[in-house]
Tab-separated table of C-alpha atoms and ligand atoms in Angstrom:
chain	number	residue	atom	x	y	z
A	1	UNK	CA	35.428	20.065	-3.608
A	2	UNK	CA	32.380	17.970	-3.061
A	3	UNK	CA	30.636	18.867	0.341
A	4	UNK	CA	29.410	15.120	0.313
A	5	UNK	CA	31.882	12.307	0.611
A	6	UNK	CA	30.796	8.848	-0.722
A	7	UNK	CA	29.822	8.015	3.010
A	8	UNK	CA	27.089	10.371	2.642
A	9	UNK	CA	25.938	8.746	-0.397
A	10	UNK	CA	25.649	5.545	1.099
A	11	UNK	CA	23.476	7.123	3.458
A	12	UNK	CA	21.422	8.960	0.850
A	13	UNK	CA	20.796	5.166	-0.869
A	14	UNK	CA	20.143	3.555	2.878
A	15	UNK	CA	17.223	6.706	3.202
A	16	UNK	CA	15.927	6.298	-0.257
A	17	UNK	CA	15.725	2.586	0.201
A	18	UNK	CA	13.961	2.496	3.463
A	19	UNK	CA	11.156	5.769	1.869
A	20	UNK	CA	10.469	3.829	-0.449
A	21	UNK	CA	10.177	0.280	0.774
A	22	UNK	CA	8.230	1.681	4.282
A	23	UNK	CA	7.269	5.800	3.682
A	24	UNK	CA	5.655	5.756	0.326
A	25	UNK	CA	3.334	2.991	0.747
A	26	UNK	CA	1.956	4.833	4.075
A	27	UNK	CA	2.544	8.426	3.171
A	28	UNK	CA	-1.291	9.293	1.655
A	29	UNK	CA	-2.517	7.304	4.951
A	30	UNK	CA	-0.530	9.625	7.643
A	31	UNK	CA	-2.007	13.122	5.285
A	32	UNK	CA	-5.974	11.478	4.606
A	33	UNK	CA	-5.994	9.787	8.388
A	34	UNK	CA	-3.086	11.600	10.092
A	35	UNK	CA	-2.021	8.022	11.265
A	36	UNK	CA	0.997	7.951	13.121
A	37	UNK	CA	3.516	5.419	11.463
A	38	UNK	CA	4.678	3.273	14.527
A	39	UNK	CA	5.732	0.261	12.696
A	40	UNK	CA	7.723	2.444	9.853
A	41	UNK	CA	9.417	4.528	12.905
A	42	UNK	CA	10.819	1.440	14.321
A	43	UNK	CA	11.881	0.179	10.943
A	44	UNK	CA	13.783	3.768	10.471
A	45	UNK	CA	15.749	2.979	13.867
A	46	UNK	CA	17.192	-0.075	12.768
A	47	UNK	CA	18.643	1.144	10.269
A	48	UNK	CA	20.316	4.253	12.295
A	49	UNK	CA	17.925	7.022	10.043
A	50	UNK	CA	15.793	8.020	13.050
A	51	UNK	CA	18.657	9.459	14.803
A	52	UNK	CA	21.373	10.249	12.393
A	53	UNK	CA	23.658	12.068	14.261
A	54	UNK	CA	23.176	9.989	17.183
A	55	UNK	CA	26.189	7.739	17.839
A	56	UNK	CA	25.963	4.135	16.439
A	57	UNK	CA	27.482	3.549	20.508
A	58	UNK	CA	24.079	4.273	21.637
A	59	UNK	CA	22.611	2.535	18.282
A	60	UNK	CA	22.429	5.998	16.042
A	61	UNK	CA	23.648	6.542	12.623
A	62	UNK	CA	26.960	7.787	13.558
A	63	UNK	CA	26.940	10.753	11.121
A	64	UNK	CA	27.491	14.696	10.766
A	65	UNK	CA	24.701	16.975	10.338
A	66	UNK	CA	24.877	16.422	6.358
A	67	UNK	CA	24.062	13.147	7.246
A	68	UNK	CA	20.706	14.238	8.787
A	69	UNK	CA	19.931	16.652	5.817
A	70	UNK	CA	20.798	13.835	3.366
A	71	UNK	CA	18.168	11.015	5.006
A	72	UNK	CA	15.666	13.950	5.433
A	73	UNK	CA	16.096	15.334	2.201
A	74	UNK	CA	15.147	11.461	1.049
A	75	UNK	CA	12.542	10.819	3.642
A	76	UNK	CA	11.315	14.312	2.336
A	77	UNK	CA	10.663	13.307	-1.343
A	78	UNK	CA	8.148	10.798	-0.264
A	79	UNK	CA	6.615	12.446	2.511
A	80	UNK	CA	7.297	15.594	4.285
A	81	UNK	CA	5.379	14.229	7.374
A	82	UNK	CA	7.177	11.715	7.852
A	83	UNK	CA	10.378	13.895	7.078
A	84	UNK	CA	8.993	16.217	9.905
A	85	UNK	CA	8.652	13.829	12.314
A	86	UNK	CA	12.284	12.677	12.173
A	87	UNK	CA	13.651	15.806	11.885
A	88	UNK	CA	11.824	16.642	15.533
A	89	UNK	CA	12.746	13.428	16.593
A	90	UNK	CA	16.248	12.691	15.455
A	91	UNK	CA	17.702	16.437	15.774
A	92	UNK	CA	15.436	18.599	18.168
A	93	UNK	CA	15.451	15.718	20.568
A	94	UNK	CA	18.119	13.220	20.285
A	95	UNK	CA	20.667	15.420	18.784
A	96	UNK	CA	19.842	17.621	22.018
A	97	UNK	CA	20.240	14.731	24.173
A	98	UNK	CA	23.510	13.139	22.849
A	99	UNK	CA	24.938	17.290	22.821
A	100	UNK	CA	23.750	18.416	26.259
A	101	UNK	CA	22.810	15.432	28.795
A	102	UNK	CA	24.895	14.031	31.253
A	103	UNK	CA	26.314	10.437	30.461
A	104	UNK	CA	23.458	8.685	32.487
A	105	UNK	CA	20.767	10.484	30.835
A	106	UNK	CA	22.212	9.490	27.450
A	107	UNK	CA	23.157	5.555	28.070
A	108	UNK	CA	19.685	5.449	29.886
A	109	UNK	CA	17.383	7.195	26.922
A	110	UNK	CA	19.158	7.162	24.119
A	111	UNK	CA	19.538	3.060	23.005
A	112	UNK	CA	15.844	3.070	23.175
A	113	UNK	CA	14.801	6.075	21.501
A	114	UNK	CA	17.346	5.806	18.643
A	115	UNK	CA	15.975	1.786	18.147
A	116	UNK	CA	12.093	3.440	17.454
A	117	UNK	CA	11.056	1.870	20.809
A	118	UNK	CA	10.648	5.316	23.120
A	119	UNK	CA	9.194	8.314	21.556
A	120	UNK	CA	10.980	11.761	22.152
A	121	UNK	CA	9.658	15.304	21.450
A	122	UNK	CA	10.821	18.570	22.259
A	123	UNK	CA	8.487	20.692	23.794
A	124	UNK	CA	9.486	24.646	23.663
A	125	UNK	CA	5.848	26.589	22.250
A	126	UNK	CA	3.309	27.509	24.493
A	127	UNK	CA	-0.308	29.300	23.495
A	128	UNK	CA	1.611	32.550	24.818
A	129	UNK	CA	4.630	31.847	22.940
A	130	UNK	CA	6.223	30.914	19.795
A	131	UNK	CA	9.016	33.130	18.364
A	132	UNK	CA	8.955	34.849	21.351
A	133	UNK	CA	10.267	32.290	23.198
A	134	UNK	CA	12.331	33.617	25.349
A	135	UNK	CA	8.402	34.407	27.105
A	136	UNK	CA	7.324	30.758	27.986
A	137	UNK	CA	4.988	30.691	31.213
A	138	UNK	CA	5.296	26.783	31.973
A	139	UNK	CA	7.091	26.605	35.574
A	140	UNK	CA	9.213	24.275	37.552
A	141	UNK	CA	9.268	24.811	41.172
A	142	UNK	CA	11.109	23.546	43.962
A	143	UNK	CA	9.431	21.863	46.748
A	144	UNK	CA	11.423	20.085	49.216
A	145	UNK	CA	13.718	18.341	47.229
A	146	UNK	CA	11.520	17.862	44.016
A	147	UNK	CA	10.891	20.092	40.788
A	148	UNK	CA	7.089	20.338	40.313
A	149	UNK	CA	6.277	21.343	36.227
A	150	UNK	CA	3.073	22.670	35.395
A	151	UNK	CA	2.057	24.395	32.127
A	152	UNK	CA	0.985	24.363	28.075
A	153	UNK	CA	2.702	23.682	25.550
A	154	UNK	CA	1.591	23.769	22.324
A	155	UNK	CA	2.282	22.286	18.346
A	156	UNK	CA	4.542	19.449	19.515
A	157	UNK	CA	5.775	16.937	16.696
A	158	UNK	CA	5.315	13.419	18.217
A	159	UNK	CA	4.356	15.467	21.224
A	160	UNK	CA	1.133	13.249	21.626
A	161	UNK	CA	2.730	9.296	21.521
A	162	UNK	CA	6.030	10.757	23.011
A	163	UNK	CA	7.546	8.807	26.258
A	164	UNK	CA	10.052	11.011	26.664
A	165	UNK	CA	10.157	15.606	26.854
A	166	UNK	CA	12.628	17.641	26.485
A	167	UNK	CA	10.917	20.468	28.306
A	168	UNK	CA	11.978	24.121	28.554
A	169	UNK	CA	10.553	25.474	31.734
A	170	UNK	CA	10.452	28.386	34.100
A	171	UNK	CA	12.711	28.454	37.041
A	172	UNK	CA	12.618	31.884	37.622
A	173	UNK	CA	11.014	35.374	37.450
A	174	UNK	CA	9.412	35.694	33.768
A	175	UNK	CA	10.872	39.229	33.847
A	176	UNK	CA	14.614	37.655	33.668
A	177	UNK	CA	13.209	35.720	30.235
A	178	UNK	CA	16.016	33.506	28.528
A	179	UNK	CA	17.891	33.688	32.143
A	180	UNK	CA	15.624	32.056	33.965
A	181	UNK	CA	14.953	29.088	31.731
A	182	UNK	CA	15.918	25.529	31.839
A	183	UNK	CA	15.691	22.181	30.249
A	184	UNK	CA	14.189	18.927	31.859
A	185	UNK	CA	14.129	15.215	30.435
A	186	UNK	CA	11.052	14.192	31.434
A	187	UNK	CA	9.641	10.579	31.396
A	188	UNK	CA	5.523	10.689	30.495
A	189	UNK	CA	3.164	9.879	33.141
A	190	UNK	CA	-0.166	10.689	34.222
A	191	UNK	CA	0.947	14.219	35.106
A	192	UNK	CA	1.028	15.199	31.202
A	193	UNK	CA	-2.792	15.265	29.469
A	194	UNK	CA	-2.511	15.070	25.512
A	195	UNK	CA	-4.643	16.264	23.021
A	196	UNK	CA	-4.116	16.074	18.747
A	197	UNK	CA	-4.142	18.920	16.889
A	198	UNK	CA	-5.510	18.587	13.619
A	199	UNK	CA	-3.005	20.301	11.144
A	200	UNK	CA	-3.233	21.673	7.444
A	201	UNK	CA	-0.242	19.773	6.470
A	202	UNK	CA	2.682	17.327	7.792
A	203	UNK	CA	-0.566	15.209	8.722
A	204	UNK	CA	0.345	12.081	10.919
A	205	UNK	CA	3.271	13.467	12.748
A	206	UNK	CA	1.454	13.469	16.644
A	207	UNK	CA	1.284	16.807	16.759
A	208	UNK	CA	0.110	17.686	20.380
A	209	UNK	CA	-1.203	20.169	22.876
A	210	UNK	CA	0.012	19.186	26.094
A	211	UNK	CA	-0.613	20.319	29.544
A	212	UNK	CA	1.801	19.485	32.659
A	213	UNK	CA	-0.069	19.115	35.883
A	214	UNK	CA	1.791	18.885	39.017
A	215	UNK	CA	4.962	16.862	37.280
A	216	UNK	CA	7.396	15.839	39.702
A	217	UNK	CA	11.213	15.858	38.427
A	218	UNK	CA	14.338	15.385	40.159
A	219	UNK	CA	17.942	17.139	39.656
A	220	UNK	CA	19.068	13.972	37.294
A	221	UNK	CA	16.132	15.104	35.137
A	222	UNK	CA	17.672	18.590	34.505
A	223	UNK	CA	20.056	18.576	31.178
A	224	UNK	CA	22.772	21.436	31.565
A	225	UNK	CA	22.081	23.492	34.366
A	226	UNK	CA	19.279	25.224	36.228
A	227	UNK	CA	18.633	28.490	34.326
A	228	UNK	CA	21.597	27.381	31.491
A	229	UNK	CA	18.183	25.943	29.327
A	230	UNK	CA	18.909	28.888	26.520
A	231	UNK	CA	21.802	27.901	25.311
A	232	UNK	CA	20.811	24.314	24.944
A	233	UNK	CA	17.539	25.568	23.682
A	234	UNK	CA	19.401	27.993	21.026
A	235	UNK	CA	22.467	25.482	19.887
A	236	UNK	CA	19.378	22.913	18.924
A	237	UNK	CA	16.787	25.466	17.118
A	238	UNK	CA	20.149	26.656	15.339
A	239	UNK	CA	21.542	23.342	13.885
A	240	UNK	CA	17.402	22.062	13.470
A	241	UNK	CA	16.891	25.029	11.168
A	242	UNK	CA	19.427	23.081	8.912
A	243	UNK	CA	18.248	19.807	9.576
A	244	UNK	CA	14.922	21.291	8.225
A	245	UNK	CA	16.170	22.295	5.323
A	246	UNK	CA	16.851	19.300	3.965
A	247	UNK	CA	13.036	18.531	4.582
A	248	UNK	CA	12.590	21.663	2.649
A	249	UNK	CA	14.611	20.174	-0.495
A	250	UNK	CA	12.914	16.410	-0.158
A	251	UNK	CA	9.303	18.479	-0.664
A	252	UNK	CA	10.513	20.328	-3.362
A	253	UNK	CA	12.134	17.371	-5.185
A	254	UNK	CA	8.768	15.191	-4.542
A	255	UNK	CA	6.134	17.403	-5.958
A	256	UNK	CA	8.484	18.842	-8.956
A	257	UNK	CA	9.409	14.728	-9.805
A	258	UNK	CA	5.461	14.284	-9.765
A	259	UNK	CA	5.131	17.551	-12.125
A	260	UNK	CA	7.476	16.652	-14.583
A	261	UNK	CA	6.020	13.270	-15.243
A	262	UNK	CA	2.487	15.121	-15.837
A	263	UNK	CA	3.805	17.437	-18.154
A	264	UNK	CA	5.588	14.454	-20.064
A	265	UNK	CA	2.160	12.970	-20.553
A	266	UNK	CA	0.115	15.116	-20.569
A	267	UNK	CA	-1.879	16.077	-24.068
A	268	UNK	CA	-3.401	18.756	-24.635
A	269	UNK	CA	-3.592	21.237	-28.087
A	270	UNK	CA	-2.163	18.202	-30.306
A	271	UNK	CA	0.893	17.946	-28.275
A	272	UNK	CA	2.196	17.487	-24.844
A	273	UNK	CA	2.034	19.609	-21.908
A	274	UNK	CA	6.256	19.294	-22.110
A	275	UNK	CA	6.251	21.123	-25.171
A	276	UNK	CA	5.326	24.309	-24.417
A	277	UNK	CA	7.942	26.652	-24.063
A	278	UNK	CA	6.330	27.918	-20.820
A	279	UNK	CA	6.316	24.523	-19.543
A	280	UNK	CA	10.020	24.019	-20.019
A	281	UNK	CA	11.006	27.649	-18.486
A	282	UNK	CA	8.712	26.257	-15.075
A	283	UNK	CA	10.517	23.153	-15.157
A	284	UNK	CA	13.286	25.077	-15.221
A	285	UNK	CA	12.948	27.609	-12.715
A	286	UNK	CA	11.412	24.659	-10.343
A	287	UNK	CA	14.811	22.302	-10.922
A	288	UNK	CA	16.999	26.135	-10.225
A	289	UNK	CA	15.230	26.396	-7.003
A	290	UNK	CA	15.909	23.288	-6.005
A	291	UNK	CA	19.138	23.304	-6.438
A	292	UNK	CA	19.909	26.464	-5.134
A	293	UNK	CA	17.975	25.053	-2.095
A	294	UNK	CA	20.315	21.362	-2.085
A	295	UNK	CA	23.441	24.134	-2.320
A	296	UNK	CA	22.566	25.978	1.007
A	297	UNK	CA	21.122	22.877	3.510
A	298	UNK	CA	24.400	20.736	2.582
A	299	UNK	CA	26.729	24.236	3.221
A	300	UNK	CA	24.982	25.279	5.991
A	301	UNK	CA	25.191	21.681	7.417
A	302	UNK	CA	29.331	21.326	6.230
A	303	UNK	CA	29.674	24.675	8.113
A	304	UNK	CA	28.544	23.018	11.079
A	305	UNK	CA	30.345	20.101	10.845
A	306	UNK	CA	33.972	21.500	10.239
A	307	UNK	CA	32.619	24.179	13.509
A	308	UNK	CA	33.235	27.407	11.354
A	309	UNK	CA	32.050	30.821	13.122
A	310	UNK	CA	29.899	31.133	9.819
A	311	UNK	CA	27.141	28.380	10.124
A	312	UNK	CA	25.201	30.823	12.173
A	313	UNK	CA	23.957	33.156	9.077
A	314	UNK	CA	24.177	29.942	7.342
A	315	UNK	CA	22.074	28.322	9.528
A	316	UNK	CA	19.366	30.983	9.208
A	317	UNK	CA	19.797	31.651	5.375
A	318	UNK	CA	19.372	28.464	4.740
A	319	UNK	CA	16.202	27.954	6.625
A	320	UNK	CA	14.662	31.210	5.457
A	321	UNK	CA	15.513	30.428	1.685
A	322	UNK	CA	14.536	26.250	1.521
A	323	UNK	CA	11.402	27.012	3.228
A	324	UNK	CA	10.523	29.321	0.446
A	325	UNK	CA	11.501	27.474	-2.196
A	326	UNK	CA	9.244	24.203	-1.036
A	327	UNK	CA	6.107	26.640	-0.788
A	328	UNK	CA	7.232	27.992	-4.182
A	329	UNK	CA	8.183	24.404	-6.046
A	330	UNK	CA	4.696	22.699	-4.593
A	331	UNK	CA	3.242	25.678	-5.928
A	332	UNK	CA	4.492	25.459	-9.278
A	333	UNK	CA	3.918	21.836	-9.253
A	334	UNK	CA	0.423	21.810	-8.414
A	335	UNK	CA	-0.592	24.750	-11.342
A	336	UNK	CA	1.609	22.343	-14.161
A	337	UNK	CA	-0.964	19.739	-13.491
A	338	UNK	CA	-3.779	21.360	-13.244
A	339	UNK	CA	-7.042	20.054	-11.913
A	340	UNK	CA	-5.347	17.388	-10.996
A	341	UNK	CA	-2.992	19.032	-8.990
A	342	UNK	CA	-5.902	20.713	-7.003
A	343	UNK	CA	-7.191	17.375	-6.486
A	344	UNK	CA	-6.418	14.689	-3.581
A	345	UNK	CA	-4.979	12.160	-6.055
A	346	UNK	CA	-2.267	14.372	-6.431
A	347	UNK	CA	0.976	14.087	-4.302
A	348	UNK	CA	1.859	17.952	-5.349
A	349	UNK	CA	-1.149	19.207	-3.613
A	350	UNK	CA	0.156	17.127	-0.216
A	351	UNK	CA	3.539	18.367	-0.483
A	352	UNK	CA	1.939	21.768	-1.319
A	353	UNK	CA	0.064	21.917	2.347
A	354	UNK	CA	3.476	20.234	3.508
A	355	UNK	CA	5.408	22.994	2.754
A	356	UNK	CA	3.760	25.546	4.218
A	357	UNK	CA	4.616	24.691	7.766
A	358	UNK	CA	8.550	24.993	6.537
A	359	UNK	CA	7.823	29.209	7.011
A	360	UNK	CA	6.488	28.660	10.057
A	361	UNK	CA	8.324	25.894	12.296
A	362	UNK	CA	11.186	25.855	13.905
A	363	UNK	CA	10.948	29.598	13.450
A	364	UNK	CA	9.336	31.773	11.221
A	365	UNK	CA	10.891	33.274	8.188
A	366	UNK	CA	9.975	37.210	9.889
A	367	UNK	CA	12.222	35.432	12.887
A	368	UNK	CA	14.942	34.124	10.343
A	369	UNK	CA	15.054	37.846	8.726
A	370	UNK	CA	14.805	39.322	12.385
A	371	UNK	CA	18.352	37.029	13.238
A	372	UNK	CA	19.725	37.702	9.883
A	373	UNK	CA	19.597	41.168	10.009
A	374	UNK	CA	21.041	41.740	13.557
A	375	UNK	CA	23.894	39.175	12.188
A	376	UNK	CA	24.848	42.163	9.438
A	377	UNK	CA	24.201	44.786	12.040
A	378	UNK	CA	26.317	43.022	14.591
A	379	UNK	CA	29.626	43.156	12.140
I	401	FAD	C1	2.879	21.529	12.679
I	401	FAD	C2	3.712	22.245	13.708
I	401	FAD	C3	4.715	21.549	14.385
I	401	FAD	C4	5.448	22.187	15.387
I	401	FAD	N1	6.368	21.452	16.127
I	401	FAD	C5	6.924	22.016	17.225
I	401	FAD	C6	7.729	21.222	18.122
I	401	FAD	O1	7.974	20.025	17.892
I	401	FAD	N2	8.214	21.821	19.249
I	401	FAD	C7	7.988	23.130	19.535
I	401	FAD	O2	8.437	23.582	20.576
I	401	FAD	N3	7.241	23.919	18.697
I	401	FAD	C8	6.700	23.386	17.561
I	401	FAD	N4	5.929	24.156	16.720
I	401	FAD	C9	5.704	25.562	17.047
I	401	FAD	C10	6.379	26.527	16.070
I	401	FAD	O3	7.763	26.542	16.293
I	401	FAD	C11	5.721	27.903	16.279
I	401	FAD	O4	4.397	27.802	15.776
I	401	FAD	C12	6.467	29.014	15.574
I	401	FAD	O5	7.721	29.242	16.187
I	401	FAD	C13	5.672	30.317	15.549
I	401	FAD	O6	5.215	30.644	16.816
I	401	FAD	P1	3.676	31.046	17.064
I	401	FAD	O7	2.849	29.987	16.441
I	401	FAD	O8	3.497	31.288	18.508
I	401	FAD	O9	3.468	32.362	16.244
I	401	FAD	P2	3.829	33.847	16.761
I	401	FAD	O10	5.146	33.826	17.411
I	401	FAD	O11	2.668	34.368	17.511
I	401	FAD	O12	3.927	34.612	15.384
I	401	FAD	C14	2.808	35.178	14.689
I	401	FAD	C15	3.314	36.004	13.526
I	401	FAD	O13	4.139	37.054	14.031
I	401	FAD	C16	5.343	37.098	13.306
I	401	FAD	N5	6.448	37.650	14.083
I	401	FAD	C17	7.069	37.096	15.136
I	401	FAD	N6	8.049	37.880	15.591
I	401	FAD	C18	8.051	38.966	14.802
I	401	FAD	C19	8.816	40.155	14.759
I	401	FAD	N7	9.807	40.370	15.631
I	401	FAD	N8	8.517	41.073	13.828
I	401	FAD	C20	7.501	40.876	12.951
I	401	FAD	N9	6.736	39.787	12.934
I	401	FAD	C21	7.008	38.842	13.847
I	401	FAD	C22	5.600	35.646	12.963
I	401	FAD	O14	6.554	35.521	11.944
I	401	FAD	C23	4.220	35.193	12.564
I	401	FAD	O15	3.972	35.538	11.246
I	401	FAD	C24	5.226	23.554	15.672
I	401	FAD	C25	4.242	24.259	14.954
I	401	FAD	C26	3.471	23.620	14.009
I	401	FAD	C27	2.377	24.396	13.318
């Protein structure tokens, strides 16, 4: 059995299309000037790829999760930045939205975030907290019949030219943790204060430190329930952890295609770089990887889609394992060519830096190992 249907693959030749036609020619430009790529976002929404699971009702692409790992595994291959940036867009946000928000939110947001027009960014991290999340300090209060949001968050993708938050925020005692946490839809105004963070990799993706000063929100804002933010906050890092691995595959395949070609031309002791039998075995090993890495984003993302009680180890496998194997593969990559590889000509040494943040985001691989091993214990 094939765990892609020819609908997928019509998707995979729709994302290939559009990286190459719109991502590649801007993909050095976002890593040399981290330059956010407006135009190319609103290019990806007409086409449905900036919110593939997002239904084509509300203008998405209409598709499963292997959907979403088959345009970022594409988008990937050309640019992990830009793969990034849709991944946080198109799953951490949108796929929130169209799961958890209440049929006003949705007809009201999502047309105009799915067409490229309205940014959205999910804003979880703090200074205080990453993969102890279940710790975040930002607060919503009520006064009179308002909300009022202050706080820090920190590391959001798109975070600094988003119009639109999902925010996780306090509305409790910080002793009750995850109980006392929920999620608000919040429209930018003056309230939140921006600032870029300059980043090793996944350059160009608006990553953002933002501060919340005296936001005002009303009930409509909330999505789920007041204190029910967890679950929506856990349901979305659990299926983005696959949608990430397909960014994790798209790196991979990008630097090893760039590698290959290098060791096919390149000369060196009266014969080519491709030659050597050490060469070969890398080429190998680095093709292995990768598709041991394809094997586990399109399970983990089939488990998901026919609902089966195992996408949750999946989920986190998958993650842990693709990450990996995108540090490893640029790795590789960058030693078969050399100087070259070291240098900023080469596209190895981009995805190299690119997939670095793939142990990090979303989860760290110590947090994937930390859920993975209270999944065995659990049994
Ligand atoms: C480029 C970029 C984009 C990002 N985009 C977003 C975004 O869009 N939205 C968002 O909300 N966040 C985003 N993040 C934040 C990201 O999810 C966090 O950085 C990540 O979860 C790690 O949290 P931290 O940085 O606070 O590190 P910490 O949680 O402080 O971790 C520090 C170290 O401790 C380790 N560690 C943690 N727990 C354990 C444990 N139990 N046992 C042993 N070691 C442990 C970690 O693995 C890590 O090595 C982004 C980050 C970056 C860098």
């Amino acid at each position: 059995m094939s765990l892609l249907t020819q609908e997928h693959e019509l998707v995979r030749k729709t994302a290939r299309e559009f990286a190459e036609k719109y991502v590649e020619p801007i993909a050095r430009k976002m890593d040399r000037e981290n330059y956010y790529p407006r135009e190319a976002i609103r290019e990806a929404g007409k086409l449905g790829i900036l919110t593939p699971t997002v239904p084509a009702e509300y203008g998405g692409g209409g598709g499963d999760l292997r959907s979403a790992v088959v345009v970022l595994e594409e988008l990937g291959r050309v640019s992990g930045g830009f793969s990034l940036l849709v991944e946080a867009y198109g799953i951490l946000f949108a796929d929130a939205v169209n799961n958890f928000a209440s049929r006003r939110q949705k007809e009201e947001i999502l047309p105009k975030v799915a067409a490229g027009d309205k940014i959205g960014a999910f804003a979880l991290s703090e200074p205080c907290c990453g993969s102890d999340a279940a710790a975040i300090q930002t607060r919503s209060e009520r006064r009179g019949g308002e909300w009022v949001i202050n706080g820090h968050k920190m590391w959001i993708t798109n975070g600094y030219y988003a119009d639109y938050y999902l925010l996780a925020a306090r509305t409790g005692p910080l002793e009750a943790r995850h109980k006392a946490i929920t999620v608000f839809l919040l429209p930018r105004s003056n309230c939140v204060e921006a600032s870029p963070i300059e980043v090793m990799g996944v350059r160009g993706t608006g990553t953002a430190e933002l501060k919340f000063n005296d936001c005002v929100a009303s009930d409509d804002d909330i999505v789920g329930e007041v204190n029910g933010g967890w679950k929506i906050i856990m349901h979305t890092l659990n299926v983005g952890r696959v949608a990430i691995s397909g960014v994790a595959v798209g790196v991979a395949r990008g630097a090893f295609e760039e590698a290959y070609q290098w060791a096919l031309n390149r000369e060196l002791f009266g014969k080519k770089l491709i030659d050597f039998q050490n060469t070969q075995f890398e080429i190998a090993e680095m093709a292995a990887a990768i598709e041991t890495a394809r094997a586990l984003a399109y399970y983990a993302a089939y488990l998901y889609d026919v609902k089966s009680p195992d996408f949750l180890m999946m989920s986190h496998v998958a993650k842990l394992q693709t990450a990996r194997i995108a540090v490893d593969v640029t790795r590789r990559a960058v030693q078969i060519e050399g100087g070259f590889g070291y240098s900023k000509e080469s596209k190895a040494e981009m995805f190299y830096r690119d997939a670095k943040i793939l142990e990090i985001g979303e989860g760290t691989n110590e947090v994937m190992k930390y859920v993975v091993f209270k999944l065995i214990h659990k049994r």
